[in-house]
Amino acid sequence: AVVSTQSTGYRDHFWLMLAKGTGKMISLSVVLLFLTMSRYLLTKLRATPLSKFLALDQSIEFHKAIGVLCMVLSAIHTFAHLAHLAYHHEARGEVYLKKLFWIHKETQNFGWFGTAYPTGVLLILIAIVIAYCSHPYVRRKGYFQVFYFSHMLYIPYA
């Protein structure tokens, strides 16, 4: 439903529809990442009748699963944007690598480069750092601080 409502205006652009839809799913998943680890919310939910239906004790496993989902969706989102950029600019006879690496007149509206691609690259890098530092061998080998501070990158990511 998220993909179909987001992409109705782009029927002729499959890759853009896919990128927009996965972008909206990433936004929802990032909110769920935060909510699954909110101690205050989990404590309040345990005091409600909903606690009988929700698996609140498995919130860490759910958080990990949503994290993996976010990484997969981010990969699809990135690939879809690259494919759309390649297809769109190939059809117009332009070299899409110039736009991708911000050396193009259309992307120089905000100084040396535009804002969409640099922020996307930064968010992908932050997500990779968080994902890498989340592995058990980082947390359990005495590097919990690395795990903790990498997760503080969630603030600029969200």
Tab-separated table of N, CA and C in Angstrom:
chain	number	residue	atom	x	y	z
A	1	ALA	N	0.828	-1.190	0.000
A	1	ALA	CA	0.000	0.000	0.000
A	1	ALA	C	0.872	1.252	0.000
A	2	VAL	N	1.984	1.198	0.747
A	2	VAL	CA	2.877	2.359	0.806
A	2	VAL	C	3.447	2.642	-0.575
A	3	VAL	N	3.879	1.588	-1.258
A	3	VAL	CA	4.482	1.772	-2.579
A	3	VAL	C	3.450	2.294	-3.563
A	4	SER	N	2.247	1.756	-3.539
A	4	SER	CA	1.247	2.164	-4.528
A	4	SER	C	0.775	3.597	-4.302
A	5	THR	N	0.599	4.020	-3.065
A	5	THR	CA	0.137	5.387	-2.828
A	5	THR	C	1.233	6.402	-3.104
A	6	GLN	N	2.493	6.026	-2.899
A	6	GLN	CA	3.582	6.964	-3.125
A	6	GLN	C	3.896	7.110	-4.605
A	7	SER	N	3.665	6.083	-5.378
A	7	SER	CA	4.185	6.066	-6.740
A	7	SER	C	3.131	6.282	-7.826
A	8	THR	N	1.937	6.712	-7.479
A	8	THR	CA	0.892	6.831	-8.498
A	8	THR	C	1.205	7.877	-9.548
A	9	GLY	N	1.981	8.889	-9.225
A	9	GLY	CA	2.295	9.927	-10.193
A	9	GLY	C	3.456	9.592	-11.102
A	10	TYR	N	4.069	8.419	-10.928
A	10	TYR	CA	5.263	8.058	-11.686
A	10	TYR	C	5.064	6.766	-12.479
A	11	ARG	N	3.912	6.564	-13.047
A	11	ARG	CA	3.594	5.296	-13.700
A	11	ARG	C	4.552	4.949	-14.833
A	12	ASP	N	5.128	5.944	-15.494
A	12	ASP	CA	6.043	5.677	-16.601
A	12	ASP	C	7.476	5.463	-16.145
A	13	HIS	N	7.723	5.604	-14.859
A	13	HIS	CA	9.084	5.504	-14.333
A	13	HIS	C	9.130	4.420	-13.256
A	14	PHE	N	9.325	3.162	-13.662
A	14	PHE	CA	9.320	2.046	-12.717
A	14	PHE	C	10.360	2.222	-11.617
A	15	TRP	N	11.586	2.591	-12.006
A	15	TRP	CA	12.666	2.677	-11.015
A	15	TRP	C	12.402	3.793	-10.016
A	16	LEU	N	11.825	4.875	-10.470
A	16	LEU	CA	11.498	5.968	-9.551
A	16	LEU	C	10.365	5.552	-8.616
A	17	MET	N	9.385	4.811	-9.133
A	17	MET	CA	8.313	4.295	-8.274
A	17	MET	C	8.883	3.401	-7.186
A	18	LEU	N	9.803	2.524	-7.578
A	18	LEU	CA	10.415	1.617	-6.608
A	18	LEU	C	11.225	2.399	-5.578
A	19	ALA	N	11.964	3.395	-6.023
A	19	ALA	CA	12.771	4.197	-5.099
A	19	ALA	C	11.889	4.973	-4.116
A	20	LYS	N	10.826	5.584	-4.623
A	20	LYS	CA	9.926	6.349	-3.755
A	20	LYS	C	9.224	5.431	-2.751
A	21	GLY	N	8.756	4.288	-3.218
A	21	GLY	CA	8.065	3.354	-2.325
A	21	GLY	C	8.974	2.797	-1.249
A	22	THR	N	10.180	2.383	-1.627
A	22	THR	CA	11.103	1.858	-0.613
A	22	THR	C	11.562	2.971	0.323
A	23	GLY	N	11.637	4.193	-0.166
A	23	GLY	CA	11.978	5.313	0.712
A	23	GLY	C	10.946	5.503	1.812
A	24	LYS	N	9.668	5.394	1.448
A	24	LYS	CA	8.608	5.508	2.459
A	24	LYS	C	8.651	4.334	3.437
A	25	MET	N	8.960	3.142	2.928
A	25	MET	CA	9.061	1.990	3.826
A	25	MET	C	10.248	2.132	4.775
A	26	ILE	N	11.336	2.724	4.295
A	26	ILE	CA	12.485	2.981	5.160
A	26	ILE	C	12.090	3.950	6.272
A	27	SER	N	11.344	4.978	5.929
A	27	SER	CA	10.904	5.950	6.941
A	27	SER	C	10.090	5.274	8.033
A	28	LEU	N	9.175	4.414	7.653
A	28	LEU	CA	8.375	3.683	8.630
A	28	LEU	C	9.245	2.741	9.458
A	29	SER	N	10.161	2.060	8.814
A	29	SER	CA	11.028	1.112	9.521
A	29	SER	C	11.939	1.809	10.527
A	30	VAL	N	12.414	3.004	10.186
A	30	VAL	CA	13.287	3.745	11.107
A	30	VAL	C	12.519	4.139	12.371
A	31	VAL	N	11.260	4.504	12.218
A	31	VAL	CA	10.439	4.809	13.393
A	31	VAL	C	10.256	3.557	14.240
A	32	LEU	N	9.990	2.432	13.598
A	32	LEU	CA	9.833	1.180	14.344
A	32	LEU	C	11.127	0.759	15.032
A	33	LEU	N	12.272	1.062	14.425
A	33	LEU	CA	13.557	0.768	15.069
A	33	LEU	C	13.650	1.478	16.412
A	34	PHE	N	13.258	2.733	16.412
A	34	PHE	CA	13.314	3.502	17.656
A	34	PHE	C	12.299	2.992	18.677
A	35	LEU	N	11.080	2.753	18.231
A	35	LEU	CA	10.021	2.353	19.160
A	35	LEU	C	10.283	0.997	19.800
A	36	THR	N	10.928	0.081	19.081
A	36	THR	CA	11.180	-1.245	19.654
A	36	THR	C	12.221	-1.218	20.759
A	37	MET	N	13.015	-0.149	20.835
A	37	MET	CA	14.023	-0.071	21.884
A	37	MET	C	13.718	1.019	22.917
A	38	SER	N	12.550	1.594	22.852
A	38	SER	CA	12.156	2.624	23.811
A	38	SER	C	11.701	1.961	25.108
A	39	ARG	N	12.520	2.056	26.138
A	39	ARG	CA	12.191	1.409	27.423
A	39	ARG	C	10.902	1.975	28.012
A	40	TYR	N	10.730	3.274	27.907
A	40	TYR	CA	9.537	3.907	28.454
A	40	TYR	C	8.279	3.351	27.787
A	41	LEU	N	8.301	3.274	26.457
A	41	LEU	CA	7.147	2.760	25.725
A	41	LEU	C	6.890	1.293	26.070
A	42	LEU	N	7.941	0.494	26.140
A	42	LEU	CA	7.760	-0.925	26.463
A	42	LEU	C	7.206	-1.107	27.874
A	43	THR	N	7.666	-0.297	28.816
A	43	THR	CA	7.155	-0.375	30.189
A	43	THR	C	5.677	0.004	30.234
A	44	LYS	N	5.312	1.055	29.535
A	44	LYS	CA	3.903	1.476	29.512
A	44	LYS	C	3.018	0.429	28.820
A	45	LEU	N	3.530	-0.188	27.743
A	45	LEU	CA	2.739	-1.202	27.046
A	45	LEU	C	2.539	-2.452	27.893
A	46	ARG	N	3.504	-2.771	28.744
A	46	ARG	CA	3.359	-3.949	29.616
A	46	ARG	C	2.208	-3.783	30.611
A	47	ALA	N	1.861	-2.543	30.926
A	47	ALA	CA	0.789	-2.269	31.886
A	47	ALA	C	-0.586	-2.208	31.225
A	48	THR	N	-0.649	-2.436	29.925
A	48	THR	CA	-1.929	-2.362	29.219
A	48	THR	C	-2.389	-3.763	28.820
A	49	PRO	N	-3.657	-3.910	28.454
A	49	PRO	CA	-4.135	-5.213	27.972
A	49	PRO	C	-3.467	-5.658	26.663
A	50	LEU	N	-2.849	-4.724	25.948
A	50	LEU	CA	-2.152	-5.083	24.710
A	50	LEU	C	-0.964	-6.011	24.945
A	51	SER	N	-0.462	-6.011	26.176
A	51	SER	CA	0.717	-6.839	26.465
A	51	SER	C	0.426	-8.333	26.274
A	52	LYS	N	-0.846	-8.724	26.318
A	52	LYS	CA	-1.207	-10.121	26.079
A	52	LYS	C	-1.028	-10.510	24.612
A	53	PHE	N	-1.106	-9.525	23.733
A	53	PHE	CA	-1.049	-9.793	22.301
A	53	PHE	C	0.286	-9.444	21.661
A	54	LEU	N	1.056	-8.587	22.301
A	54	LEU	CA	2.345	-8.163	21.755
A	54	LEU	C	3.484	-8.958	22.402
A	55	ALA	N	4.442	-9.343	21.619
A	55	ALA	CA	5.615	-10.072	22.130
A	55	ALA	C	6.662	-9.057	22.584
A	56	LEU	N	6.391	-8.415	23.698
A	56	LEU	CA	7.259	-7.339	24.168
A	56	LEU	C	8.619	-7.846	24.636
A	57	ASP	N	8.697	-9.096	25.055
A	57	ASP	CA	9.975	-9.641	25.515
A	57	ASP	C	10.917	-9.939	24.359
A	58	GLN	N	10.418	-9.980	23.153
A	58	GLN	CA	11.254	-10.211	21.974
A	58	GLN	C	11.543	-8.910	21.214
A	59	SER	N	11.513	-7.795	21.902
A	59	SER	CA	11.695	-6.512	21.222
A	59	SER	C	13.102	-6.371	20.635
A	60	ILE	N	14.107	-6.952	21.262
A	60	ILE	CA	15.472	-6.850	20.726
A	60	ILE	C	15.587	-7.635	19.423
A	61	GLU	N	15.003	-8.833	19.376
A	61	GLU	CA	15.030	-9.616	18.139
A	61	GLU	C	14.261	-8.908	17.024
A	62	PHE	N	13.133	-8.301	17.392
A	62	PHE	CA	12.356	-7.540	16.411
A	62	PHE	C	13.156	-6.337	15.917
A	63	HIS	N	13.865	-5.680	16.832
A	63	HIS	CA	14.712	-4.545	16.479
A	63	HIS	C	15.799	-4.974	15.483
A	64	LYS	N	16.414	-6.107	15.739
A	64	LYS	CA	17.444	-6.616	14.820
A	64	LYS	C	16.853	-6.936	13.448
A	65	ALA	N	15.678	-7.551	13.441
A	65	ALA	CA	15.032	-7.893	12.168
A	65	ALA	C	14.674	-6.633	11.376
A	66	ILE	N	14.189	-5.619	12.064
A	66	ILE	CA	13.864	-4.368	11.376
A	66	ILE	C	15.141	-3.696	10.877
A	67	GLY	N	16.232	-3.812	11.637
A	67	GLY	CA	17.506	-3.265	11.185
A	67	GLY	C	17.974	-3.909	9.891
A	68	VAL	N	17.841	-5.227	9.808
A	68	VAL	CA	18.194	-5.928	8.569
A	68	VAL	C	17.270	-5.485	7.439
A	69	LEU	N	15.985	-5.370	7.731
A	69	LEU	CA	15.031	-4.898	6.734
A	69	LEU	C	15.408	-3.503	6.235
A	70	CYS	N	15.808	-2.625	7.136
A	70	CYS	CA	16.223	-1.266	6.732
A	70	CYS	C	17.422	-1.317	5.798
A	71	MET	N	18.378	-2.194	6.074
A	71	MET	CA	19.558	-2.292	5.211
A	71	MET	C	19.162	-2.825	3.830
A	72	VAL	N	18.290	-3.818	3.783
A	72	VAL	CA	17.843	-4.363	2.496
A	72	VAL	C	17.064	-3.311	1.714
A	73	LEU	N	16.142	-2.634	2.399
A	73	LEU	CA	15.376	-1.579	1.737
A	73	LEU	C	16.280	-0.445	1.259
A	74	SER	N	17.303	-0.118	2.036
A	74	SER	CA	18.243	0.936	1.630
A	74	SER	C	19.006	0.534	0.375
A	75	ALA	N	19.394	-0.741	0.300
A	75	ALA	CA	20.090	-1.223	-0.896
A	75	ALA	C	19.176	-1.152	-2.117
A	76	ILE	N	17.927	-1.578	-1.959
A	76	ILE	CA	16.969	-1.514	-3.066
A	76	ILE	C	16.708	-0.064	-3.457
A	77	HIS	N	16.539	0.795	-2.469
A	77	HIS	CA	16.282	2.219	-2.709
A	77	HIS	C	17.441	2.854	-3.484
A	78	THR	N	18.658	2.564	-3.060
A	78	THR	CA	19.841	3.113	-3.732
A	78	THR	C	19.937	2.591	-5.158
A	79	PHE	N	19.776	1.286	-5.326
A	79	PHE	CA	19.855	0.694	-6.665
A	79	PHE	C	18.773	1.270	-7.581
A	80	ALA	N	17.567	1.452	-7.046
A	80	ALA	CA	16.469	1.986	-7.865
A	80	ALA	C	16.762	3.416	-8.303
A	81	HIS	N	17.314	4.224	-7.411
A	81	HIS	CA	17.679	5.585	-7.808
A	81	HIS	C	18.782	5.581	-8.860
A	82	LEU	N	19.775	4.716	-8.697
A	82	LEU	CA	20.852	4.641	-9.687
A	82	LEU	C	20.323	4.155	-11.032
A	83	ALA	N	19.436	3.167	-10.995
A	83	ALA	CA	18.861	2.655	-12.240
A	83	ALA	C	18.001	3.726	-12.918
A	84	HIS	N	17.208	4.449	-12.132
A	84	HIS	CA	16.396	5.523	-12.704
A	84	HIS	C	17.278	6.610	-13.289
A	85	LEU	N	18.323	6.957	-12.579
A	85	LEU	CA	19.234	7.990	-13.071
A	85	LEU	C	19.904	7.548	-14.367
A	86	ALA	N	20.336	6.285	-14.410
A	86	ALA	CA	20.976	5.771	-15.626
A	86	ALA	C	19.991	5.731	-16.791
A	87	TYR	N	18.800	5.229	-16.543
A	87	TYR	CA	17.790	5.123	-17.593
A	87	TYR	C	17.344	6.505	-18.073
A	88	HIS	N	17.063	7.383	-17.144
A	88	HIS	CA	16.541	8.708	-17.473
A	88	HIS	C	17.567	9.511	-18.270
A	89	HIS	N	18.803	9.494	-17.850
A	89	HIS	CA	19.803	10.307	-18.532
A	89	HIS	C	20.326	9.635	-19.800
A	90	GLU	N	20.246	8.308	-19.858
A	90	GLU	CA	20.635	7.624	-21.098
A	90	GLU	C	19.634	7.966	-22.199
A	91	ALA	N	18.366	8.052	-21.825
A	91	ALA	CA	17.331	8.383	-22.797
A	91	ALA	C	17.505	9.815	-23.320
A	92	ARG	N	18.052	10.696	-22.501
A	92	ARG	CA	18.256	12.079	-22.914
A	92	ARG	C	19.646	12.286	-23.521
A	93	GLY	N	20.465	11.237	-23.557
A	93	GLY	CA	21.789	11.336	-24.147
A	93	GLY	C	22.815	11.997	-23.247
A	94	GLU	N	22.562	12.028	-21.940
A	94	GLU	CA	23.492	12.653	-21.013
A	94	GLU	C	24.308	11.588	-20.292
A	95	VAL	N	25.403	11.976	-19.771
A	95	VAL	CA	26.225	11.073	-18.974
A	95	VAL	C	25.748	11.173	-17.525
A	96	TYR	N	25.198	10.076	-17.020
A	96	TYR	CA	24.603	10.145	-15.684
A	96	TYR	C	25.633	10.126	-14.583
A	97	LEU	N	26.851	9.695	-14.852
A	97	LEU	CA	27.868	9.694	-13.805
A	97	LEU	C	28.216	11.107	-13.353
A	98	LYS	N	28.128	12.071	-14.262
A	98	LYS	CA	28.393	13.450	-13.863
A	98	LYS	C	27.377	13.924	-12.824
A	99	LYS	N	26.116	13.571	-13.051
A	99	LYS	CA	25.093	13.973	-12.088
A	99	LYS	C	25.236	13.188	-10.788
A	100	LEU	N	25.598	11.929	-10.902
A	100	LEU	CA	25.767	11.105	-9.718
A	100	LEU	C	26.861	11.659	-8.812
A	101	PHE	N	27.953	12.092	-9.395
A	101	PHE	CA	29.059	12.609	-8.596
A	101	PHE	C	29.041	14.122	-8.474
A	102	TRP	N	27.887	14.734	-8.716
A	102	TRP	CA	27.619	16.124	-8.421
A	102	TRP	C	28.445	17.093	-9.258
A	103	ILE	N	28.858	16.677	-10.464
A	103	ILE	CA	29.603	17.573	-11.340
A	103	ILE	C	28.710	17.889	-12.537
A	104	HIS	N	27.597	18.486	-12.282
A	104	HIS	CA	26.613	18.745	-13.323
A	104	HIS	C	25.927	20.058	-13.010
A	105	LYS	N	25.565	20.794	-14.035
A	105	LYS	CA	24.974	22.117	-13.813
A	105	LYS	C	23.663	22.057	-13.042
A	106	GLU	N	22.867	20.986	-13.202
A	106	GLU	CA	21.590	20.887	-12.490
A	106	GLU	C	21.782	20.637	-10.998
A	107	THR	N	22.918	20.028	-10.631
A	107	THR	CA	23.139	19.719	-9.220
A	107	THR	C	23.907	20.809	-8.512
A	108	GLN	N	24.239	21.872	-9.188
A	108	GLN	CA	25.020	22.940	-8.564
A	108	GLN	C	24.144	24.089	-8.078
A	109	ASN	N	22.912	23.806	-7.781
A	109	ASN	CA	22.003	24.845	-7.307
A	109	ASN	C	22.338	25.304	-5.890
A	110	PHE	N	22.938	24.440	-5.099
A	110	PHE	CA	23.227	24.747	-3.701
A	110	PHE	C	24.733	24.767	-3.480
A	111	GLY	N	25.450	25.496	-4.290
A	111	GLY	CA	26.900	25.543	-4.144
A	111	GLY	C	27.543	24.562	-5.095
A	112	TRP	N	28.529	23.834	-4.613
A	112	TRP	CA	29.302	22.938	-5.475
A	112	TRP	C	28.492	21.724	-5.906
A	113	PHE	N	27.576	21.264	-5.060
A	113	PHE	CA	26.764	20.098	-5.421
A	113	PHE	C	25.365	20.255	-4.874
A	114	GLY	N	24.474	19.423	-5.380
A	114	GLY	CA	23.098	19.414	-4.910
A	114	GLY	C	22.995	18.736	-3.557
A	115	THR	N	21.791	18.524	-3.068
A	115	THR	CA	21.644	17.978	-1.716
A	115	THR	C	21.158	16.541	-1.673
A	116	ALA	N	20.480	16.061	-2.694
A	116	ALA	CA	19.871	14.736	-2.607
A	116	ALA	C	20.909	13.622	-2.561
A	117	TYR	N	21.796	13.584	-3.494
A	117	TYR	CA	22.754	12.485	-3.528
A	117	TYR	C	23.762	12.524	-2.384
A	118	PRO	N	24.314	13.674	-2.009
A	118	PRO	CA	25.252	13.663	-0.876
A	118	PRO	C	24.611	13.200	0.424
A	119	THR	N	23.373	13.605	0.680
A	119	THR	CA	22.732	13.156	1.916
A	119	THR	C	22.426	11.673	1.848
A	120	GLY	N	22.059	11.169	0.688
A	120	GLY	CA	21.822	9.730	0.548
A	120	GLY	C	23.088	8.928	0.776
A	121	VAL	N	24.199	9.403	0.238
A	121	VAL	CA	25.480	8.718	0.446
A	121	VAL	C	25.847	8.748	1.925
A	122	LEU	N	25.652	9.887	2.576
A	122	LEU	CA	25.959	9.992	4.006
A	122	LEU	C	25.093	9.045	4.832
A	123	LEU	N	23.804	8.960	4.510
A	123	LEU	CA	22.916	8.063	5.256
A	123	LEU	C	23.286	6.605	5.047
A	124	ILE	N	23.696	6.248	3.829
A	124	ILE	CA	24.135	4.871	3.582
A	124	ILE	C	25.392	4.565	4.394
A	125	LEU	N	26.330	5.505	4.435
A	125	LEU	CA	27.557	5.298	5.221
A	125	LEU	C	27.252	5.156	6.708
A	126	ILE	N	26.359	5.988	7.217
A	126	ILE	CA	25.970	5.876	8.625
A	126	ILE	C	25.313	4.528	8.888
A	127	ALA	N	24.427	4.091	8.004
A	127	ALA	CA	23.755	2.799	8.179
A	127	ALA	C	24.758	1.648	8.154
A	128	ILE	N	25.758	1.726	7.290
A	128	ILE	CA	26.778	0.673	7.225
A	128	ILE	C	27.595	0.641	8.513
A	129	VAL	N	27.957	1.814	9.040
A	129	VAL	CA	28.715	1.861	10.295
A	129	VAL	C	27.893	1.257	11.432
A	130	ILE	N	26.630	1.644	11.527
A	130	ILE	CA	25.766	1.098	12.585
A	130	ILE	C	25.624	-0.408	12.430
A	131	ALA	N	25.397	-0.882	11.203
A	131	ALA	CA	25.214	-2.316	10.977
A	131	ALA	C	26.488	-3.089	11.304
A	132	TYR	N	27.638	-2.574	10.891
A	132	TYR	CA	28.897	-3.273	11.155
A	132	TYR	C	29.192	-3.328	12.651
A	133	CYS	N	28.966	-2.239	13.340
A	133	CYS	CA	29.248	-2.198	14.780
A	133	CYS	C	28.189	-2.918	15.611
A	134	SER	N	27.161	-3.434	14.979
A	134	SER	CA	26.113	-4.168	15.689
A	134	SER	C	26.366	-5.663	15.752
A	135	HIS	N	27.370	-6.131	15.060
A	135	HIS	CA	27.655	-7.561	15.060
A	135	HIS	C	28.075	-8.038	16.450
A	136	PRO	N	27.732	-9.271	16.791
A	136	PRO	CA	28.052	-9.792	18.132
A	136	PRO	C	29.542	-9.743	18.468
A	137	TYR	N	30.405	-9.940	17.499
A	137	TYR	CA	31.827	-9.920	17.834
A	137	TYR	C	32.302	-8.537	18.235
A	138	VAL	N	31.596	-7.489	17.879
A	138	VAL	CA	31.955	-6.141	18.339
A	138	VAL	C	31.437	-5.935	19.759
A	139	ARG	N	30.193	-6.328	20.007
A	139	ARG	CA	29.592	-6.120	21.332
A	139	ARG	C	30.235	-6.990	22.397
A	140	ARG	N	30.555	-8.221	22.063
A	140	ARG	CA	30.996	-9.181	23.080
A	140	ARG	C	32.504	-9.250	23.279
A	141	LYS	N	33.261	-8.619	22.447
A	141	LYS	CA	34.726	-8.673	22.576
A	141	LYS	C	35.271	-7.478	23.342
A	142	GLY	N	34.454	-6.867	24.173
A	142	GLY	CA	34.917	-5.750	24.981
A	142	GLY	C	34.818	-4.410	24.298
A	143	TYR	N	34.081	-4.333	23.191
A	143	TYR	CA	33.941	-3.078	22.461
A	143	TYR	C	32.504	-2.584	22.502
A	144	PHE	N	31.878	-2.699	23.649
A	144	PHE	CA	30.491	-2.261	23.748
A	144	PHE	C	30.364	-0.761	23.486
A	145	GLN	N	31.399	0.006	23.869
A	145	GLN	CA	31.364	1.444	23.635
A	145	GLN	C	31.292	1.748	22.138
A	146	VAL	N	31.972	0.950	21.322
A	146	VAL	CA	31.915	1.133	19.871
A	146	VAL	C	30.483	0.897	19.394
A	147	PHE	N	29.883	-0.176	19.895
A	147	PHE	CA	28.486	-0.471	19.569
A	147	PHE	C	27.584	0.684	20.000
A	148	TYR	N	27.769	1.143	21.228
A	148	TYR	CA	26.901	2.188	21.778
A	148	TYR	C	27.043	3.503	20.999
A	149	PHE	N	28.276	3.950	20.800
A	149	PHE	CA	28.460	5.247	20.141
A	149	PHE	C	28.123	5.197	18.651
A	150	SER	N	28.280	4.026	18.033
A	150	SER	CA	27.836	3.932	16.640
A	150	SER	C	26.318	4.051	16.559
A	151	HIS	N	25.624	3.555	17.574
A	151	HIS	CA	24.173	3.682	17.582
A	151	HIS	C	23.723	5.117	17.880
A	152	MET	N	24.596	5.929	18.424
A	152	MET	CA	24.265	7.343	18.602
A	152	MET	C	24.233	8.068	17.262
A	153	LEU	N	24.767	7.438	16.216
A	153	LEU	CA	24.643	7.997	14.868
A	153	LEU	C	23.205	7.915	14.366
A	154	TYR	N	22.354	7.242	15.118
A	154	TYR	CA	20.936	7.176	14.773
A	154	TYR	C	20.318	8.572	14.760
A	155	ILE	N	20.848	9.464	15.602
A	155	ILE	CA	20.287	10.816	15.698
A	155	ILE	C	20.392	11.549	14.358
A	156	PRO	N	21.573	11.613	13.707
A	156	PRO	CA	21.576	12.250	12.387
A	156	PRO	C	20.920	11.387	11.304
A	157	TYR	N	20.890	10.059	11.507
A	157	TYR	CA	20.275	9.168	10.528
A	157	TYR	C	18.762	9.371	10.474
A	158	ALA	N	18.152	9.491	11.627
A	158	ALA	CA	16.691	9.629	11.679
A	158	ALA	C	16.323	11.042	11.310
